[in-house]
Protein backbone atom coordinates (compact mmCIF):
# COMPACT_ATOMS: atom_id res chain seq x y z
CA UNK A 1 0.00 0.00 0.00
CA UNK A 2 1.30 3.43 -0.92
CA UNK A 3 1.28 6.07 1.79
CA UNK A 4 1.21 9.84 1.57
CA UNK A 5 4.01 11.85 3.15
CA UNK A 6 3.64 14.53 5.79
CA UNK A 7 4.30 17.19 3.14
CA UNK A 8 1.48 15.77 0.98
CA UNK A 9 -0.89 15.83 3.95
CA UNK A 10 0.11 19.43 4.64
CA UNK A 11 -1.04 20.29 1.12
CA UNK A 12 -4.32 18.52 1.81
CA UNK A 13 -4.80 20.40 5.09
CA UNK A 14 -4.03 23.75 3.42
CA UNK A 15 -6.55 22.91 0.68
CA UNK A 16 -4.15 23.31 -2.23
CA UNK A 17 -5.05 20.01 -3.91
CA UNK A 18 -7.54 19.51 -6.71
CA UNK A 19 -10.91 17.97 -5.90
CA UNK A 20 -10.02 14.52 -7.38
CA UNK A 21 -6.78 14.49 -5.36
CA UNK A 22 -8.67 15.42 -2.20
CA UNK A 23 -11.13 12.59 -2.75
CA UNK A 24 -8.23 10.17 -3.23
CA UNK A 25 -6.66 11.31 0.05
CA UNK A 26 -9.99 11.06 1.88
CA UNK A 27 -10.65 7.55 0.58
CA UNK A 28 -7.16 6.56 1.67
CA UNK A 29 -7.81 7.78 5.22
CA UNK A 30 -10.61 5.23 5.57
CA UNK A 31 -8.25 2.30 5.06
CA UNK A 32 -4.87 3.46 6.38
CA UNK A 33 -4.25 4.10 10.07
CA UNK A 34 -0.65 5.11 9.41
CA UNK A 35 -1.69 7.95 7.09
CA UNK A 36 -4.43 8.94 9.52
CA UNK A 37 -1.75 9.57 12.15
CA UNK A 38 0.32 11.62 9.68
CA UNK A 39 -2.81 13.56 8.68
CA UNK A 40 -3.57 14.35 12.33
CA UNK A 41 0.02 15.55 12.76
CA UNK A 42 -0.41 17.86 9.76
CA UNK A 43 -3.67 19.15 11.25
CA UNK A 44 -1.94 19.89 14.57
CA UNK A 45 0.83 21.79 12.77
CA UNK A 46 -1.70 23.84 10.83
CA UNK A 47 -3.70 24.60 13.96
CA UNK A 48 -0.57 25.76 15.77
CA UNK A 49 0.37 28.03 12.86
CA UNK A 50 -2.89 30.00 13.11
CA UNK A 51 -2.79 33.30 15.01
CA UNK A 52 -4.22 33.28 18.50
CA UNK A 53 -7.63 34.81 18.95
CA UNK A 54 -7.59 37.65 21.50
CA UNK A 55 -9.97 37.07 24.40
CA UNK A 56 -10.55 33.46 23.42
CA UNK A 57 -11.47 32.40 26.98
CA UNK A 58 -13.95 35.26 27.37
CA UNK A 59 -15.51 34.43 24.01
CA UNK A 60 -15.85 30.78 24.97
CA UNK A 61 -17.41 31.68 28.33
CA UNK A 62 -19.92 34.00 26.62
CA UNK A 63 -20.96 31.32 24.15
CA UNK A 64 -21.27 28.68 26.88
CA UNK A 65 -23.38 31.04 28.99
CA UNK A 66 -25.73 31.56 26.05
CA UNK A 67 -25.99 27.83 25.40
CA UNK A 68 -26.82 27.01 29.00
CA UNK A 69 -29.32 29.85 29.27
CA UNK A 70 -27.19 32.09 31.45
CA UNK A 71 -27.65 35.21 29.37
CA UNK A 72 -26.23 38.38 30.78
CA UNK A 73 -28.67 41.14 31.65
CA UNK A 74 -27.50 43.19 28.66
CA UNK A 75 -27.96 40.32 26.22
CA UNK A 76 -31.37 39.52 27.70
CA UNK A 77 -32.45 43.18 27.43
CA UNK A 78 -31.30 43.36 23.79
CA UNK A 79 -33.16 40.15 23.00
CA UNK A 80 -36.41 41.49 24.51
CA UNK A 81 -36.12 44.73 22.55
CA UNK A 82 -36.05 42.93 19.19
CA UNK A 83 -39.37 43.26 17.38
CA UNK A 84 -41.38 40.15 16.64
CA UNK A 85 -40.83 39.77 12.91
CA UNK A 86 -43.52 37.15 12.41
CA UNK A 87 -46.42 38.68 10.48
CA UNK A 88 -50.09 37.88 10.73
CA UNK A 89 -49.87 36.00 7.45
CA UNK A 90 -47.02 33.79 8.66
CA UNK A 91 -48.95 32.92 11.82
CA UNK A 92 -52.38 32.20 10.40
CA UNK A 93 -51.82 31.05 6.82
CA UNK A 94 -50.73 27.48 7.75
CA UNK A 95 -53.79 27.06 9.98
CA UNK A 96 -56.16 28.48 7.38
CA UNK A 97 -54.64 26.30 4.68
CA UNK A 98 -54.99 23.16 6.81
CA UNK A 99 -58.65 24.01 7.49
CA UNK A 100 -59.26 24.60 3.80
CA UNK A 101 -57.73 21.24 2.91
CA UNK A 102 -59.76 19.49 5.59
CA UNK A 103 -63.03 21.03 4.41
CA UNK A 104 -62.16 20.22 0.80
CA UNK A 105 -61.50 16.61 1.74
CA UNK A 106 -64.78 16.35 3.63
CA UNK A 107 -66.72 17.82 0.69
CA UNK A 108 -65.06 15.36 -1.68
CA UNK A 109 -65.87 12.41 0.60
CA UNK A 110 -69.49 13.55 0.92
CA UNK A 111 -69.82 13.95 -2.85
CA UNK A 112 -68.29 10.50 -3.52
CA UNK A 113 -70.57 8.88 -0.94
CA UNK A 114 -73.65 10.45 -2.53
CA UNK A 115 -72.60 9.23 -5.99
CA UNK A 116 -72.19 5.66 -4.68
CA UNK A 117 -75.59 5.80 -2.95
CA UNK A 118 -77.26 7.05 -6.19
CA UNK A 119 -75.77 4.24 -8.29
mmCIF file of C-alpha atoms in Angstrom:
data_model
loop_
_atom_site.group_PDB
_atom_site.id
_atom_site.type_symbol
_atom_site.label_atom_id
_atom_site.label_comp_id
_atom_site.label_asym_id
_atom_site.label_seq_id
_atom_site.Cartn_x
_atom_site.Cartn_y
_atom_site.Cartn_z
ATOM 1 C CA UNK A 1 0.000 0.000 0.000
ATOM 2 C CA UNK A 2 1.298 3.432 -0.923
ATOM 3 C CA UNK A 3 1.282 6.072 1.789
ATOM 4 C CA UNK A 4 1.215 9.840 1.574
ATOM 5 C CA UNK A 5 4.014 11.853 3.147
ATOM 6 C CA UNK A 6 3.645 14.532 5.795
ATOM 7 C CA UNK A 7 4.300 17.191 3.144
ATOM 8 C CA UNK A 8 1.477 15.775 0.982
ATOM 9 C CA UNK A 9 -0.889 15.826 3.955
ATOM 10 C CA UNK A 10 0.115 19.428 4.640
ATOM 11 C CA UNK A 11 -1.038 20.288 1.117
ATOM 12 C CA UNK A 12 -4.322 18.524 1.806
ATOM 13 C CA UNK A 13 -4.800 20.404 5.088
ATOM 14 C CA UNK A 14 -4.030 23.754 3.419
ATOM 15 C CA UNK A 15 -6.550 22.913 0.683
ATOM 16 C CA UNK A 16 -4.146 23.305 -2.233
ATOM 17 C CA UNK A 17 -5.048 20.006 -3.910
ATOM 18 C CA UNK A 18 -7.544 19.514 -6.708
ATOM 19 C CA UNK A 19 -10.910 17.966 -5.905
ATOM 20 C CA UNK A 20 -10.019 14.520 -7.383
ATOM 21 C CA UNK A 21 -6.782 14.491 -5.363
ATOM 22 C CA UNK A 22 -8.672 15.423 -2.198
ATOM 23 C CA UNK A 23 -11.126 12.586 -2.750
ATOM 24 C CA UNK A 24 -8.226 10.165 -3.234
ATOM 25 C CA UNK A 25 -6.661 11.311 0.050
ATOM 26 C CA UNK A 26 -9.991 11.064 1.877
ATOM 27 C CA UNK A 27 -10.651 7.555 0.579
ATOM 28 C CA UNK A 28 -7.156 6.559 1.666
ATOM 29 C CA UNK A 29 -7.806 7.782 5.217
ATOM 30 C CA UNK A 30 -10.608 5.227 5.574
ATOM 31 C CA UNK A 31 -8.252 2.304 5.059
ATOM 32 C CA UNK A 32 -4.865 3.456 6.378
ATOM 33 C CA UNK A 33 -4.253 4.104 10.074
ATOM 34 C CA UNK A 34 -0.653 5.109 9.406
ATOM 35 C CA UNK A 35 -1.694 7.948 7.095
ATOM 36 C CA UNK A 36 -4.428 8.936 9.523
ATOM 37 C CA UNK A 37 -1.746 9.572 12.147
ATOM 38 C CA UNK A 38 0.317 11.622 9.676
ATOM 39 C CA UNK A 39 -2.805 13.557 8.678
ATOM 40 C CA UNK A 40 -3.571 14.351 12.332
ATOM 41 C CA UNK A 41 0.019 15.546 12.759
ATOM 42 C CA UNK A 42 -0.407 17.862 9.763
ATOM 43 C CA UNK A 43 -3.672 19.148 11.248
ATOM 44 C CA UNK A 44 -1.936 19.890 14.569
ATOM 45 C CA UNK A 45 0.828 21.786 12.775
ATOM 46 C CA UNK A 46 -1.697 23.839 10.830
ATOM 47 C CA UNK A 47 -3.698 24.595 13.961
ATOM 48 C CA UNK A 48 -0.566 25.756 15.768
ATOM 49 C CA UNK A 49 0.366 28.029 12.862
ATOM 50 C CA UNK A 50 -2.891 30.005 13.109
ATOM 51 C CA UNK A 51 -2.787 33.301 15.010
ATOM 52 C CA UNK A 52 -4.222 33.280 18.500
ATOM 53 C CA UNK A 53 -7.634 34.813 18.949
ATOM 54 C CA UNK A 54 -7.588 37.645 21.503
ATOM 55 C CA UNK A 55 -9.972 37.074 24.395
ATOM 56 C CA UNK A 56 -10.546 33.458 23.419
ATOM 57 C CA UNK A 57 -11.470 32.399 26.977
ATOM 58 C CA UNK A 58 -13.948 35.265 27.369
ATOM 59 C CA UNK A 59 -15.512 34.427 24.008
ATOM 60 C CA UNK A 60 -15.854 30.776 24.972
ATOM 61 C CA UNK A 61 -17.413 31.681 28.326
ATOM 62 C CA UNK A 62 -19.919 34.000 26.623
ATOM 63 C CA UNK A 63 -20.955 31.318 24.149
ATOM 64 C CA UNK A 64 -21.275 28.675 26.884
ATOM 65 C CA UNK A 65 -23.385 31.042 28.988
ATOM 66 C CA UNK A 66 -25.730 31.559 26.048
ATOM 67 C CA UNK A 67 -25.990 27.825 25.396
ATOM 68 C CA UNK A 68 -26.817 27.011 29.003
ATOM 69 C CA UNK A 69 -29.325 29.854 29.265
ATOM 70 C CA UNK A 70 -27.193 32.087 31.449
ATOM 71 C CA UNK A 71 -27.651 35.210 29.374
ATOM 72 C CA UNK A 72 -26.229 38.377 30.780
ATOM 73 C CA UNK A 73 -28.670 41.140 31.646
ATOM 74 C CA UNK A 74 -27.498 43.191 28.661
ATOM 75 C CA UNK A 75 -27.965 40.320 26.218
ATOM 76 C CA UNK A 76 -31.370 39.519 27.700
ATOM 77 C CA UNK A 77 -32.454 43.181 27.431
ATOM 78 C CA UNK A 78 -31.301 43.362 23.794
ATOM 79 C CA UNK A 79 -33.157 40.152 23.003
ATOM 80 C CA UNK A 80 -36.405 41.491 24.512
ATOM 81 C CA UNK A 81 -36.120 44.732 22.547
ATOM 82 C CA UNK A 82 -36.050 42.933 19.193
ATOM 83 C CA UNK A 83 -39.371 43.258 17.376
ATOM 84 C CA UNK A 84 -41.381 40.151 16.640
ATOM 85 C CA UNK A 85 -40.829 39.775 12.910
ATOM 86 C CA UNK A 86 -43.517 37.152 12.408
ATOM 87 C CA UNK A 87 -46.415 38.677 10.480
ATOM 88 C CA UNK A 88 -50.090 37.879 10.729
ATOM 89 C CA UNK A 89 -49.874 35.996 7.452
ATOM 90 C CA UNK A 90 -47.024 33.794 8.659
ATOM 91 C CA UNK A 91 -48.954 32.916 11.819
ATOM 92 C CA UNK A 92 -52.379 32.196 10.398
ATOM 93 C CA UNK A 93 -51.823 31.049 6.818
ATOM 94 C CA UNK A 94 -50.730 27.481 7.746
ATOM 95 C CA UNK A 95 -53.787 27.057 9.983
ATOM 96 C CA UNK A 96 -56.165 28.482 7.382
ATOM 97 C CA UNK A 97 -54.639 26.303 4.677
ATOM 98 C CA UNK A 98 -54.991 23.159 6.811
ATOM 99 C CA UNK A 99 -58.650 24.007 7.493
ATOM 100 C CA UNK A 100 -59.264 24.605 3.796
ATOM 101 C CA UNK A 101 -57.732 21.239 2.910
ATOM 102 C CA UNK A 102 -59.763 19.490 5.594
ATOM 103 C CA UNK A 103 -63.026 21.028 4.408
ATOM 104 C CA UNK A 104 -62.156 20.223 0.800
ATOM 105 C CA UNK A 105 -61.500 16.605 1.736
ATOM 106 C CA UNK A 106 -64.784 16.353 3.631
ATOM 107 C CA UNK A 107 -66.724 17.824 0.692
ATOM 108 C CA UNK A 108 -65.064 15.359 -1.684
ATOM 109 C CA UNK A 109 -65.874 12.415 0.601
ATOM 110 C CA UNK A 110 -69.487 13.555 0.918
ATOM 111 C CA UNK A 111 -69.824 13.948 -2.855
ATOM 112 C CA UNK A 112 -68.285 10.501 -3.519
ATOM 113 C CA UNK A 113 -70.572 8.881 -0.937
ATOM 114 C CA UNK A 114 -73.645 10.449 -2.534
ATOM 115 C CA UNK A 115 -72.598 9.229 -5.987
ATOM 116 C CA UNK A 116 -72.190 5.660 -4.682
ATOM 117 C CA UNK A 117 -75.589 5.801 -2.955
ATOM 118 C CA UNK A 118 -77.256 7.050 -6.188
ATOM 119 C CA UNK A 119 -75.775 4.244 -8.288
#
